[in-house]
PDB file of C-alpha atoms in Angstrom:
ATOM      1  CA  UNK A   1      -7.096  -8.342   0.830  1.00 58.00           C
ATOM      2  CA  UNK A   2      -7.194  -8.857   4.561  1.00 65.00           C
ATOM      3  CA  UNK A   3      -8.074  -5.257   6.225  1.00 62.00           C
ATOM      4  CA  UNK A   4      -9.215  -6.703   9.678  1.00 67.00           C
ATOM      5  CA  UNK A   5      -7.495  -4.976  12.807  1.00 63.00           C
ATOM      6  CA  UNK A   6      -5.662  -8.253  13.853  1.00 68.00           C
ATOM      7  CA  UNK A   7      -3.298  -8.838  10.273  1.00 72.00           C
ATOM      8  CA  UNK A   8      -1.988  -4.963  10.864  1.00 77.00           C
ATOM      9  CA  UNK A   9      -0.507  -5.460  13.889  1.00 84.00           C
ATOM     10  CA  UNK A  10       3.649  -5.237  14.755  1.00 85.00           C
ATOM     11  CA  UNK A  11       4.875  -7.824  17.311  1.00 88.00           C
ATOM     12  CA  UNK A  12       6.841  -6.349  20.383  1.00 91.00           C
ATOM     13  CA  UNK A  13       9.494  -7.863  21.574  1.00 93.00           C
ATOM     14  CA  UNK A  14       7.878  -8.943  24.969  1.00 95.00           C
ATOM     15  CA  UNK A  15       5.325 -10.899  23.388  1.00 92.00           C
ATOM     16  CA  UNK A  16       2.644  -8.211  22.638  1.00 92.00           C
ATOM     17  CA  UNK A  17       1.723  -6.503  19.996  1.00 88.00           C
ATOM     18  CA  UNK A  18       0.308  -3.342  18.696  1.00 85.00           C
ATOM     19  CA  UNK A  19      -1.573  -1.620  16.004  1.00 79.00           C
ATOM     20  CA  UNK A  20      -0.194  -0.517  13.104  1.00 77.00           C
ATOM     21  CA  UNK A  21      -2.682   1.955  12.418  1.00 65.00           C
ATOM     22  CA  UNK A  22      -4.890   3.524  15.050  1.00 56.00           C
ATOM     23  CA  UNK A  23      -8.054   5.509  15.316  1.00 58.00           C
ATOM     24  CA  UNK A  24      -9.781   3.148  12.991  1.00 52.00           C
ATOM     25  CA  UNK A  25      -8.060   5.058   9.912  1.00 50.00           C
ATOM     26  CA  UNK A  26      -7.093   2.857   7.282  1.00 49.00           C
ATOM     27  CA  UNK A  27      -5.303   4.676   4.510  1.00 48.00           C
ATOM     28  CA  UNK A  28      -5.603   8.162   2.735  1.00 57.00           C
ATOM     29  CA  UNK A  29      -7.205   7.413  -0.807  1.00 60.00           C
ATOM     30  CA  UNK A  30      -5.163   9.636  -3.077  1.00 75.00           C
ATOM     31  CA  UNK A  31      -2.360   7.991  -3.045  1.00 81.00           C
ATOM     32  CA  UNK A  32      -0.121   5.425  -4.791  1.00 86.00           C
ATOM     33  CA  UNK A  33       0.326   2.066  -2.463  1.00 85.00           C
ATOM     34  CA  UNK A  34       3.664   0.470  -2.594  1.00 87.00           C
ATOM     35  CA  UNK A  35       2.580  -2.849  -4.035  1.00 89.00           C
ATOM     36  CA  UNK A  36       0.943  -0.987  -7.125  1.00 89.00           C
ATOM     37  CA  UNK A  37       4.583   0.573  -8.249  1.00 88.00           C
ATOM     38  CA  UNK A  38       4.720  -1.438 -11.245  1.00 90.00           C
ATOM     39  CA  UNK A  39       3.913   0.992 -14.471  1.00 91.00           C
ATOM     40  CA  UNK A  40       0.959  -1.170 -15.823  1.00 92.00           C
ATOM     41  CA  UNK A  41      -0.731  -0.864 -12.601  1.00 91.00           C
ATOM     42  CA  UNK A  42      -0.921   2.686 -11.645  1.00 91.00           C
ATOM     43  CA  UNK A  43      -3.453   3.941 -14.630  1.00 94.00           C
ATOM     44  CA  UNK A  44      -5.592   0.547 -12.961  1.00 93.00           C
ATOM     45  CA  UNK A  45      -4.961   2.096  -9.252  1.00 90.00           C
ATOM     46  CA  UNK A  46      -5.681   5.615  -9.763  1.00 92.00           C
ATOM     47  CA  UNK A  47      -9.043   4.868 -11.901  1.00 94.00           C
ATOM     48  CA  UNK A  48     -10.835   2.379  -8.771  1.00 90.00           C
ATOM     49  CA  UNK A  49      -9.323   5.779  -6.156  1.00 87.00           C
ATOM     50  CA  UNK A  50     -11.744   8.202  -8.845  1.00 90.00           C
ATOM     51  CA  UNK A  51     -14.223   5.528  -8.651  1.00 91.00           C
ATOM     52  CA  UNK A  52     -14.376   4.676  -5.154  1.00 86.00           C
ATOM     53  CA  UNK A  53     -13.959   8.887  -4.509  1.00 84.00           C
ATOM     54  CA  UNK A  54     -16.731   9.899  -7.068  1.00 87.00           C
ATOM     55  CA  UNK A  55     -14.747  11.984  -8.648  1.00 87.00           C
ATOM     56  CA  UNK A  56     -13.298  13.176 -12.209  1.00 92.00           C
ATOM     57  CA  UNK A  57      -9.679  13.683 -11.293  1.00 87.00           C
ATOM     58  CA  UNK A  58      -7.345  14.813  -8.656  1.00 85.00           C
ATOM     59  CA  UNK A  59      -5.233  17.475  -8.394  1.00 84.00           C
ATOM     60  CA  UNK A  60      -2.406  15.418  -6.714  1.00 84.00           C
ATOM     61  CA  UNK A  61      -2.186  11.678  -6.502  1.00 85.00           C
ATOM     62  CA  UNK A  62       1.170  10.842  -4.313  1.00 85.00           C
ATOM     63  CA  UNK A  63       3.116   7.581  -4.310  1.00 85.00           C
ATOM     64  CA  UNK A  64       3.836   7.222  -0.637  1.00 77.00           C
ATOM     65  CA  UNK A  65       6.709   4.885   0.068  1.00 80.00           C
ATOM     66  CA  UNK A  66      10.015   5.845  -2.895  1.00 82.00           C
ATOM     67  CA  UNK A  67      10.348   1.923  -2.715  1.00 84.00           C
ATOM     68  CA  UNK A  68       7.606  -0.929  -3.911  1.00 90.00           C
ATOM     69  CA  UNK A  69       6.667  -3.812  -2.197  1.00 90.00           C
ATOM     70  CA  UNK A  70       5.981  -7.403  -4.091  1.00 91.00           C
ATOM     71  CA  UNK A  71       2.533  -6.902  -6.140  1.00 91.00           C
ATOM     72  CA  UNK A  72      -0.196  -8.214  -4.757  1.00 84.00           C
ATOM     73  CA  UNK A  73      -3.531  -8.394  -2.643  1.00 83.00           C
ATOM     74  CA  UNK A  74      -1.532  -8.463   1.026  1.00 86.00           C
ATOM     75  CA  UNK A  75      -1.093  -4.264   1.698  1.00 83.00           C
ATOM     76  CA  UNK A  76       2.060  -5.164   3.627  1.00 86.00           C
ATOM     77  CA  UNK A  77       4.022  -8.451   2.134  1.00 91.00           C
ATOM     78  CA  UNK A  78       6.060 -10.723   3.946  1.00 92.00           C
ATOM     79  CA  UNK A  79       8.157 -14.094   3.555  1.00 93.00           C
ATOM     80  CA  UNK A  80       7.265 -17.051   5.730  1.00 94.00           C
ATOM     81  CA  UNK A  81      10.321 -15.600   8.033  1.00 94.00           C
ATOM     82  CA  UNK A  82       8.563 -12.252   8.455  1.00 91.00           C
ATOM     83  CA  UNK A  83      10.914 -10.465   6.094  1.00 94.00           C
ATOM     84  CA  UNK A  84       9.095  -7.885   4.030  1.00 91.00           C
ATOM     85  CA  UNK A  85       8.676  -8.695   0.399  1.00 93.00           C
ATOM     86  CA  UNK A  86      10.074  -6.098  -1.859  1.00 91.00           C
ATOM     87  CA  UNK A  87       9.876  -5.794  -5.733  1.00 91.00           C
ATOM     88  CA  UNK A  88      12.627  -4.299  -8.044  1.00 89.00           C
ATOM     89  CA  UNK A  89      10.625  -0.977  -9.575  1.00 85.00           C
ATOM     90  CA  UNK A  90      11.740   1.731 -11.520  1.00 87.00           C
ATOM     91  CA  UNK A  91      10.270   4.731  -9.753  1.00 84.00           C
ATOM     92  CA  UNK A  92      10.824   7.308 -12.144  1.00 87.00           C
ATOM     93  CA  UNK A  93       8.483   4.239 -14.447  1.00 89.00           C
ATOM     94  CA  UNK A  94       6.230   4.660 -11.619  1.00 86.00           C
ATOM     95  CA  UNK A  95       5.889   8.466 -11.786  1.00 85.00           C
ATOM     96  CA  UNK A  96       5.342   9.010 -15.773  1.00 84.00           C
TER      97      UNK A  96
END
């Protein structure tokens, strides 16, 4: 998993490009990615956030986007055209 600032950036149409994320914030830990959707991996996801956390449980644990990405190490998936790489996921799977 590449988290360098330079793979989350979003090219402009002029050339440039920007951050995705700014003030060096990377992600809030208590929550569900989209490329962990799939049912076998959420039990997996949530354990390493209690681990990395130090903590026995959490009161809420939120699955951000209602749609899943393609599994995987890359945080934000993509074809070799760019397009994003989504995975069919049953979300009410996901929640129970």
């Amino acid at each position: 998993m590449d988290l360098s600032a330079a793979s989350h950036r979003i090219p402009l149409s002029d050339g440039n490009s920007i951050p995705i994320i700014g003030l060096g914030t990377y992600s809030e830990p208590k929550l569900l990615w989209a490329t962990n959707h799939v049912p076998e991996m959420v039990r997996p996801t949530l354990e390493r956030t209690l681990r990395v956390l130090q903590l026995d449980y959490v009161d809420l644990y939120i699955i951000e986007v209602p749609m899943a990405f393609k599994p995987g190490d890359e945080i934000y998936p993509r074809d070799e055209n760019g397009k994003w790489l989504y995975h069919k996921s049953n979300l009410c799977a996901t929640w129970e």
